[in-house]
Amino acid sequence: TQLLEQSPQFLSIQEGENLTVYCNSSSVFSSLQWYRQEPGEGPVLLVTVVTGGEVKKLKRLTFQFGDARKDSSLHITAAQPGDTGLYLCAGGDNQGGKLIFGQGTELSVKP
Amino acid sequence: DSGVTQTPKHLITATGQRVTLRCSPRSGDLSVYWYQQSLDQGLQFLIQYYNGEERAKGNILERFSAQQFPDLHSELNLSSLELGDSALYFCASSFQYFSYEQYFGPGTRLTVT
């Protein structure tokens, strides 16, 4: 069974700080997705990483896929209160479009 | 706004009852996925339909069933409800059969009392 483990589970920081969230697995994934979810809403797709070693940037967010395609990280530079939310990594199970989700990282950015 | 719609937004019902959750995918999307999100289990895949046919199944309980209609909307039926079925239920959609880039609806919060 493929599993994705995220760390940390909770993160509370001050505005302007940098942070990194990790998503790890013992299994190889063809791609990994990062989603952000706000309370009472559905997850919103942020990025897909496909190639081992790939780095993608989305404004102040930097996503990296591990060389072996077993892990990924999300780095936020100069966090803002608007970044507050639940960050989820997800990978495909190779069964149709079944996505396996990590348990999430709850980020709180205080002004 | 992802373009995926779900109704109702909230549902409160009693144990033993049956409910139907509805999902309309983004315009042009052929795949519909259902997920359950609870505090202890996180986001769990339930089932996928592509163009009306079941394509993948997760740990979906036998009390739960789904279908996708010719107009591509989907319904998730939950019967003999138990307290533990209380959760957020999300529908997602994608154009392709095999796509991990899925677009989620706002969810239905089910409370079983």
PDB file of C-alpha atoms in Angstrom:
ATOM      1  CA  THR A   1       0.000   0.000   0.000  1.00  0.00           C
ATOM      2  CA  GLN A   2       1.345   3.371  -0.981  1.00  0.00           C
ATOM      3  CA  LEU A   3       1.442   5.937   1.796  1.00  0.00           C
ATOM      4  CA  LEU A   4       2.390   9.593   1.907  1.00  0.00           C
ATOM      5  CA  GLU A   5       3.636  11.085   5.150  1.00  0.00           C
ATOM      6  CA  GLN A   6       3.694  14.802   5.659  1.00  0.00           C
ATOM      7  CA  SER A   7       5.652  16.762   8.221  1.00  0.00           C
ATOM      8  CA  PRO A   8       5.189  18.770  10.206  1.00  0.00           C
ATOM      9  CA  GLN A   9       1.536  18.144  10.956  1.00  0.00           C
ATOM     10  CA  PHE A  10       1.080  21.648  12.418  1.00  0.00           C
ATOM     11  CA  LEU A  11       3.056  24.816  11.842  1.00  0.00           C
ATOM     12  CA  SER A  12       2.440  28.192  13.427  1.00  0.00           C
ATOM     13  CA  ILE A  13       4.712  31.014  12.337  1.00  0.00           C
ATOM     14  CA  GLN A  14       4.906  34.787  12.179  1.00  0.00           C
ATOM     15  CA  GLU A  15       4.361  36.758   9.014  1.00  0.00           C
ATOM     16  CA  GLY A  16       7.586  37.107   7.046  1.00  0.00           C
ATOM     17  CA  GLU A  17       9.125  33.808   8.133  1.00  0.00           C
ATOM     18  CA  ASN A  18      10.120  31.037   5.742  1.00  0.00           C
ATOM     19  CA  LEU A  19       8.921  27.449   6.071  1.00  0.00           C
ATOM     20  CA  THR A  20       9.244  24.051   4.444  1.00  0.00           C
ATOM     21  CA  VAL A  21       6.726  21.232   4.388  1.00  0.00           C
ATOM     22  CA  TYR A  22       7.806  17.702   3.540  1.00  0.00           C
ATOM     23  CA  CYS A  23       5.986  14.844   1.856  1.00  0.00           C
ATOM     24  CA  ASN A  24       7.675  11.444   1.994  1.00  0.00           C
ATOM     25  CA  SER A  25       6.976   7.929   0.819  1.00  0.00           C
ATOM     26  CA  SER A  26       8.758   4.619   0.434  1.00  0.00           C
ATOM     27  CA  SER A  27       7.028   4.205  -2.938  1.00  0.00           C
ATOM     28  CA  VAL A  28       7.802   5.765  -6.291  1.00  0.00           C
ATOM     29  CA  PHE A  29       5.132   8.018  -7.734  1.00  0.00           C
ATOM     30  CA  SER A  30       4.763   8.993 -11.373  1.00  0.00           C
ATOM     31  CA  SER A  31       3.782  12.462 -10.182  1.00  0.00           C
ATOM     32  CA  LEU A  32       2.902  14.310  -7.023  1.00  0.00           C
ATOM     33  CA  GLN A  33       0.352  17.043  -6.576  1.00  0.00           C
ATOM     34  CA  TRP A  34       0.138  19.763  -3.936  1.00  0.00           C
ATOM     35  CA  TYR A  35      -3.226  21.099  -2.885  1.00  0.00           C
ATOM     36  CA  ARG A  36      -4.259  23.843  -0.489  1.00  0.00           C
ATOM     37  CA  GLN A  37      -7.515  23.655   1.417  1.00  0.00           C
ATOM     38  CA  GLU A  38      -9.255  26.349   3.448  1.00  0.00           C
ATOM     39  CA  PRO A  39     -11.816  25.523   6.139  1.00  0.00           C
ATOM     40  CA  GLY A  40     -15.173  24.501   4.697  1.00  0.00           C
ATOM     41  CA  GLU A  41     -13.889  24.411   1.138  1.00  0.00           C
ATOM     42  CA  GLY A  42     -12.538  21.848  -1.287  1.00  0.00           C
ATOM     43  CA  PRO A  43      -8.821  21.351  -1.976  1.00  0.00           C
ATOM     44  CA  VAL A  44      -7.398  23.616  -4.671  1.00  0.00           C
ATOM     45  CA  LEU A  45      -4.680  22.264  -6.937  1.00  0.00           C
ATOM     46  CA  LEU A  46      -1.464  24.291  -6.657  1.00  0.00           C
ATOM     47  CA  VAL A  47       1.017  22.327  -8.747  1.00  0.00           C
ATOM     48  CA  THR A  48       1.943  18.972 -10.264  1.00  0.00           C
ATOM     49  CA  VAL A  49       5.550  17.744 -10.302  1.00  0.00           C
ATOM     50  CA  VAL A  50       6.413  14.942 -12.672  1.00  0.00           C
ATOM     51  CA  THR A  51      10.144  14.665 -13.281  1.00  0.00           C
ATOM     52  CA  GLY A  52      12.608  13.581 -10.602  1.00  0.00           C
ATOM     53  CA  GLY A  53      14.533  16.622  -9.376  1.00  0.00           C
ATOM     54  CA  GLU A  54      11.990  19.003 -10.851  1.00  0.00           C
ATOM     55  CA  VAL A  55      11.554  22.408  -9.223  1.00  0.00           C
ATOM     56  CA  LYS A  56       8.502  24.564  -9.828  1.00  0.00           C
ATOM     57  CA  LYS A  57       7.840  28.050  -8.518  1.00  0.00           C
ATOM     58  CA  LEU A  58       4.504  29.692  -7.915  1.00  0.00           C
ATOM     59  CA  LYS A  59       5.167  33.237  -6.668  1.00  0.00           C
ATOM     60  CA  ARG A  60       6.567  32.735  -3.128  1.00  0.00           C
ATOM     61  CA  LEU A  61       5.988  28.960  -3.200  1.00  0.00           C
ATOM     62  CA  THR A  62       8.687  26.575  -4.420  1.00  0.00           C
ATOM     63  CA  PHE A  63       7.911  22.914  -5.016  1.00  0.00           C
ATOM     64  CA  GLN A  64      10.515  20.223  -5.483  1.00  0.00           C
ATOM     65  CA  PHE A  65      10.198  16.581  -6.507  1.00  0.00           C
ATOM     66  CA  GLY A  66      12.883  14.249  -5.184  1.00  0.00           C
ATOM     67  CA  ASP A  67      15.322  12.663  -7.610  1.00  0.00           C
ATOM     68  CA  ALA A  68      13.910   9.208  -6.876  1.00  0.00           C
ATOM     69  CA  ARG A  69      10.308  10.481  -7.141  1.00  0.00           C
ATOM     70  CA  LYS A  70       9.532   9.288  -3.627  1.00  0.00           C
ATOM     71  CA  ASP A  71       9.379  12.636  -1.879  1.00  0.00           C
ATOM     72  CA  SER A  72       8.526  16.263  -2.380  1.00  0.00           C
ATOM     73  CA  SER A  73       8.813  19.528  -0.522  1.00  0.00           C
ATOM     74  CA  LEU A  74       6.995  22.821  -0.457  1.00  0.00           C
ATOM     75  CA  HIS A  75       8.922  25.919   0.587  1.00  0.00           C
ATOM     76  CA  ILE A  76       7.184  29.215   1.294  1.00  0.00           C
ATOM     77  CA  THR A  77       9.232  32.383   1.414  1.00  0.00           C
ATOM     78  CA  ALA A  78       8.125  35.349   3.519  1.00  0.00           C
ATOM     79  CA  ALA A  79       4.843  33.741   4.585  1.00  0.00           C
ATOM     80  CA  GLN A  80       1.753  35.912   4.738  1.00  0.00           C
ATOM     81  CA  PRO A  81      -1.510  35.462   6.678  1.00  0.00           C
ATOM     82  CA  GLY A  82      -3.196  34.645   3.373  1.00  0.00           C
ATOM     83  CA  ASP A  83      -1.035  31.507   3.168  1.00  0.00           C
ATOM     84  CA  THR A  84      -2.885  30.054   6.164  1.00  0.00           C
ATOM     85  CA  GLY A  85      -4.553  26.753   5.355  1.00  0.00           C
ATOM     86  CA  LEU A  86      -4.162  23.005   5.076  1.00  0.00           C
ATOM     87  CA  TYR A  87      -1.495  21.900   2.608  1.00  0.00           C
ATOM     88  CA  LEU A  88      -1.927  18.421   1.170  1.00  0.00           C
ATOM     89  CA  CYS A  89       0.362  16.383  -1.001  1.00  0.00           C
ATOM     90  CA  ALA A  90      -1.141  13.661  -3.156  1.00  0.00           C
ATOM     91  CA  GLY A  91       0.074  10.958  -5.478  1.00  0.00           C
ATOM     92  CA  GLY A  92      -1.525   8.647  -7.990  1.00  0.00           C
ATOM     93  CA  ASP A  93      -2.214   5.013  -7.151  1.00  0.00           C
ATOM     94  CA  ASN A  94      -2.032   3.851 -10.789  1.00  0.00           C
ATOM     95  CA  GLN A  95      -5.643   2.721 -10.442  1.00  0.00           C
ATOM     96  CA  GLY A  96      -7.463   5.054 -12.755  1.00  0.00           C
ATOM     97  CA  GLY A  97      -7.313   8.471 -11.196  1.00  0.00           C
ATOM     98  CA  LYS A  98      -7.235   7.362  -7.565  1.00  0.00           C
ATOM     99  CA  LEU A  99      -5.273   9.874  -5.504  1.00  0.00           C
ATOM    100  CA  ILE A 100      -3.596   9.015  -2.215  1.00  0.00           C
ATOM    101  CA  PHE A 101      -3.363  11.989   0.100  1.00  0.00           C
ATOM    102  CA  GLY A 102      -0.970  12.765   2.902  1.00  0.00           C
ATOM    103  CA  GLN A 103      -2.549  13.694   6.206  1.00  0.00           C
ATOM    104  CA  GLY A 104      -1.835  17.355   5.595  1.00  0.00           C
ATOM    105  CA  THR A 105       0.097  20.198   7.187  1.00  0.00           C
ATOM    106  CA  GLU A 106      -1.986  22.791   8.983  1.00  0.00           C
ATOM    107  CA  LEU A 107      -0.245  26.146   8.513  1.00  0.00           C
ATOM    108  CA  SER A 108      -1.108  29.233  10.534  1.00  0.00           C
ATOM    109  CA  VAL A 109       0.616  32.505   9.704  1.00  0.00           C
ATOM    110  CA  LYS A 110       0.098  35.198  12.302  1.00  0.00           C
ATOM    111  CA  PRO A 111       0.323  38.888  11.441  1.00  0.00           C
TER     112      PRO A 111
ATOM    113  CA  ASP B   1     -14.310  28.586  -8.177  1.00  0.00           C
ATOM    114  CA  SER B   2     -13.279  25.201  -9.603  1.00  0.00           C
ATOM    115  CA  GLY B   3     -16.381  24.833 -11.756  1.00  0.00           C
ATOM    116  CA  VAL B   4     -17.432  21.695  -9.871  1.00  0.00           C
ATOM    117  CA  THR B   5     -20.738  22.037  -8.061  1.00  0.00           C
ATOM    118  CA  GLN B   6     -22.053  19.945  -5.192  1.00  0.00           C
ATOM    119  CA  THR B   7     -25.405  19.910  -3.477  1.00  0.00           C
ATOM    120  CA  PRO B   8     -26.438  20.141  -0.759  1.00  0.00           C
ATOM    121  CA  LYS B   9     -23.794  22.104   1.129  1.00  0.00           C
ATOM    122  CA  HIS B  10     -24.902  20.730   4.482  1.00  0.00           C
ATOM    123  CA  LEU B  11     -26.959  17.690   5.379  1.00  0.00           C
ATOM    124  CA  ILE B  12     -28.103  16.617   8.816  1.00  0.00           C
ATOM    125  CA  THR B  13     -29.834  13.290   9.173  1.00  0.00           C
ATOM    126  CA  ALA B  14     -30.421  10.488  11.643  1.00  0.00           C
ATOM    127  CA  THR B  15     -28.797   7.096  11.951  1.00  0.00           C
ATOM    128  CA  GLY B  16     -30.307   4.466   9.711  1.00  0.00           C
ATOM    129  CA  GLN B  17     -31.398   6.949   7.074  1.00  0.00           C
ATOM    130  CA  ARG B  18     -30.381   7.196   3.409  1.00  0.00           C
ATOM    131  CA  VAL B  19     -29.096  10.317   1.651  1.00  0.00           C
ATOM    132  CA  THR B  20     -28.036  11.270  -1.859  1.00  0.00           C
ATOM    133  CA  LEU B  21     -25.235  13.691  -2.613  1.00  0.00           C
ATOM    134  CA  ARG B  22     -25.069  15.277  -6.028  1.00  0.00           C
ATOM    135  CA  CYS B  23     -22.122  16.482  -8.090  1.00  0.00           C
ATOM    136  CA  SER B  24     -21.859  18.267 -11.429  1.00  0.00           C
ATOM    137  CA  PRO B  25     -18.360  18.161 -12.934  1.00  0.00           C
ATOM    138  CA  ARG B  26     -16.608  21.013 -14.739  1.00  0.00           C
ATOM    139  CA  SER B  27     -17.900  21.581 -18.237  1.00  0.00           C
ATOM    140  CA  GLY B  28     -16.235  19.059 -20.551  1.00  0.00           C
ATOM    141  CA  ASP B  29     -14.849  16.816 -17.808  1.00  0.00           C
ATOM    142  CA  LEU B  30     -15.668  13.138 -18.181  1.00  0.00           C
ATOM    143  CA  SER B  31     -14.246  11.738 -14.939  1.00  0.00           C
ATOM    144  CA  VAL B  32     -15.853  12.155 -11.550  1.00  0.00           C
ATOM    145  CA  TYR B  33     -14.205  11.124  -8.295  1.00  0.00           C
ATOM    146  CA  TRP B  34     -15.687  10.915  -4.811  1.00  0.00           C
ATOM    147  CA  TYR B  35     -13.633  11.413  -1.648  1.00  0.00           C
ATOM    148  CA  GLN B  36     -14.461  11.341   2.037  1.00  0.00           C
ATOM    149  CA  GLN B  37     -12.640  13.612   4.496  1.00  0.00           C
ATOM    150  CA  SER B  38     -12.770  12.995   8.221  1.00  0.00           C
ATOM    151  CA  LEU B  39     -10.564  14.204  11.070  1.00  0.00           C
ATOM    152  CA  ASP B  40      -9.123  10.789  11.824  1.00  0.00           C
ATOM    153  CA  GLN B  41      -8.798   9.368   8.290  1.00  0.00           C
ATOM    154  CA  GLY B  42      -7.992  12.443   6.263  1.00  0.00           C
ATOM    155  CA  LEU B  43      -8.968  12.508   2.581  1.00  0.00           C
ATOM    156  CA  GLN B  44      -9.854   9.032   1.340  1.00  0.00           C
ATOM    157  CA  PHE B  45     -10.713   8.047  -2.213  1.00  0.00           C
ATOM    158  CA  LEU B  46     -14.070   6.320  -2.572  1.00  0.00           C
ATOM    159  CA  ILE B  47     -14.832   5.738  -6.235  1.00  0.00           C
ATOM    160  CA  GLN B  48     -14.254   7.023  -9.780  1.00  0.00           C
ATOM    161  CA  TYR B  49     -16.554   7.110 -12.786  1.00  0.00           C
ATOM    162  CA  TYR B  50     -15.513   7.889 -16.333  1.00  0.00           C
ATOM    163  CA  ASN B  51     -18.129   8.653 -18.955  1.00  0.00           C
ATOM    164  CA  GLY B  52     -20.760   6.704 -17.060  1.00  0.00           C
ATOM    165  CA  GLU B  53     -18.690   3.664 -16.127  1.00  0.00           C
ATOM    166  CA  GLU B  54     -17.045   2.766 -12.842  1.00  0.00           C
ATOM    167  CA  ARG B  55     -13.259   2.868 -13.263  1.00  0.00           C
ATOM    168  CA  ALA B  56     -11.647   2.646  -9.850  1.00  0.00           C
ATOM    169  CA  LYS B  57     -12.786   1.789  -6.387  1.00  0.00           C
ATOM    170  CA  GLY B  58     -11.302   2.613  -3.013  1.00  0.00           C
ATOM    171  CA  ASN B  59     -12.350   1.440   0.435  1.00  0.00           C
ATOM    172  CA  ILE B  60     -15.960   2.300  -0.215  1.00  0.00           C
ATOM    173  CA  LEU B  61     -18.429   0.683   2.162  1.00  0.00           C
ATOM    174  CA  GLU B  62     -21.069  -1.651   0.747  1.00  0.00           C
ATOM    175  CA  ARG B  63     -23.692   0.718   2.173  1.00  0.00           C
ATOM    176  CA  PHE B  64     -22.406   3.370  -0.219  1.00  0.00           C
ATOM    177  CA  SER B  65     -22.991   3.402  -3.964  1.00  0.00           C
ATOM    178  CA  ALA B  66     -22.551   5.862  -6.780  1.00  0.00           C
ATOM    179  CA  GLN B  67     -23.454   6.363 -10.389  1.00  0.00           C
ATOM    180  CA  GLN B  68     -22.748   8.749 -13.224  1.00  0.00           C
ATOM    181  CA  PHE B  69     -25.563   9.750 -15.513  1.00  0.00           C
ATOM    182  CA  PRO B  70     -25.532  10.425 -19.291  1.00  0.00           C
ATOM    183  CA  ASP B  71     -25.298  14.168 -18.643  1.00  0.00           C
ATOM    184  CA  LEU B  72     -22.148  13.318 -16.605  1.00  0.00           C
ATOM    185  CA  HIS B  73     -23.439  14.451 -13.243  1.00  0.00           C
ATOM    186  CA  SER B  74     -22.902  11.955 -10.454  1.00  0.00           C
ATOM    187  CA  GLU B  75     -24.688  10.927  -7.308  1.00  0.00           C
ATOM    188  CA  LEU B  76     -23.303   9.273  -4.194  1.00  0.00           C
ATOM    189  CA  ASN B  77     -25.861   7.311  -2.220  1.00  0.00           C
ATOM    190  CA  LEU B  78     -25.224   6.585   1.446  1.00  0.00           C
ATOM    191  CA  SER B  79     -27.602   4.230   3.224  1.00  0.00           C
ATOM    192  CA  SER B  80     -28.096   2.794   6.717  1.00  0.00           C
ATOM    193  CA  LEU B  81     -26.163   5.756   7.982  1.00  0.00           C
ATOM    194  CA  GLU B  82     -24.040   5.471  11.103  1.00  0.00           C
ATOM    195  CA  LEU B  83     -22.551   8.154  13.326  1.00  0.00           C
ATOM    196  CA  GLY B  84     -19.129   7.386  11.870  1.00  0.00           C
ATOM    197  CA  ASP B  85     -20.292   8.378   8.404  1.00  0.00           C
ATOM    198  CA  SER B  86     -20.314  12.006   9.481  1.00  0.00           C
ATOM    199  CA  ALA B  87     -17.698  13.666   7.309  1.00  0.00           C
ATOM    200  CA  LEU B  88     -17.069  15.999   4.424  1.00  0.00           C
ATOM    201  CA  TYR B  89     -17.748  14.419   1.051  1.00  0.00           C
ATOM    202  CA  PHE B  90     -15.980  15.879  -1.954  1.00  0.00           C
ATOM    203  CA  CYS B  91     -16.490  15.370  -5.603  1.00  0.00           C
ATOM    204  CA  ALA B  92     -13.680  16.096  -8.054  1.00  0.00           C
ATOM    205  CA  SER B  93     -13.496  15.990 -11.819  1.00  0.00           C
ATOM    206  CA  SER B  94     -11.003  15.800 -14.644  1.00  0.00           C
ATOM    207  CA  PHE B  95     -11.183  15.555 -18.419  1.00  0.00           C
ATOM    208  CA  GLN B  96      -9.135  12.410 -18.801  1.00  0.00           C
ATOM    209  CA  TYR B  97      -9.781   8.962 -17.437  1.00  0.00           C
ATOM    210  CA  PHE B  98      -6.321   8.744 -15.897  1.00  0.00           C
ATOM    211  CA  SER B  99      -5.574  12.151 -14.436  1.00  0.00           C
ATOM    212  CA  TYR B 100      -4.170  13.117 -11.091  1.00  0.00           C
ATOM    213  CA  GLU B 101      -4.876  16.798 -11.669  1.00  0.00           C
ATOM    214  CA  GLN B 102      -8.325  16.849 -10.206  1.00  0.00           C
ATOM    215  CA  TYR B 103     -10.581  19.818  -9.507  1.00  0.00           C
ATOM    216  CA  PHE B 104     -12.575  19.631  -6.324  1.00  0.00           C
ATOM    217  CA  GLY B 105     -16.017  20.897  -5.519  1.00  0.00           C
ATOM    218  CA  PRO B 106     -16.905  22.740  -2.300  1.00  0.00           C
ATOM    219  CA  GLY B 107     -18.053  19.555  -0.601  1.00  0.00           C
ATOM    220  CA  THR B 108     -21.095  18.359   1.304  1.00  0.00           C
ATOM    221  CA  ARG B 109     -20.847  18.264   5.073  1.00  0.00           C
ATOM    222  CA  LEU B 110     -22.837  15.296   6.334  1.00  0.00           C
ATOM    223  CA  THR B 111     -23.777  15.110   9.990  1.00  0.00           C
ATOM    224  CA  VAL B 112     -25.414  11.924  11.241  1.00  0.00           C
ATOM    225  CA  THR B 113     -27.113  12.280  14.622  1.00  0.00           C
TER     226      THR B 113
END
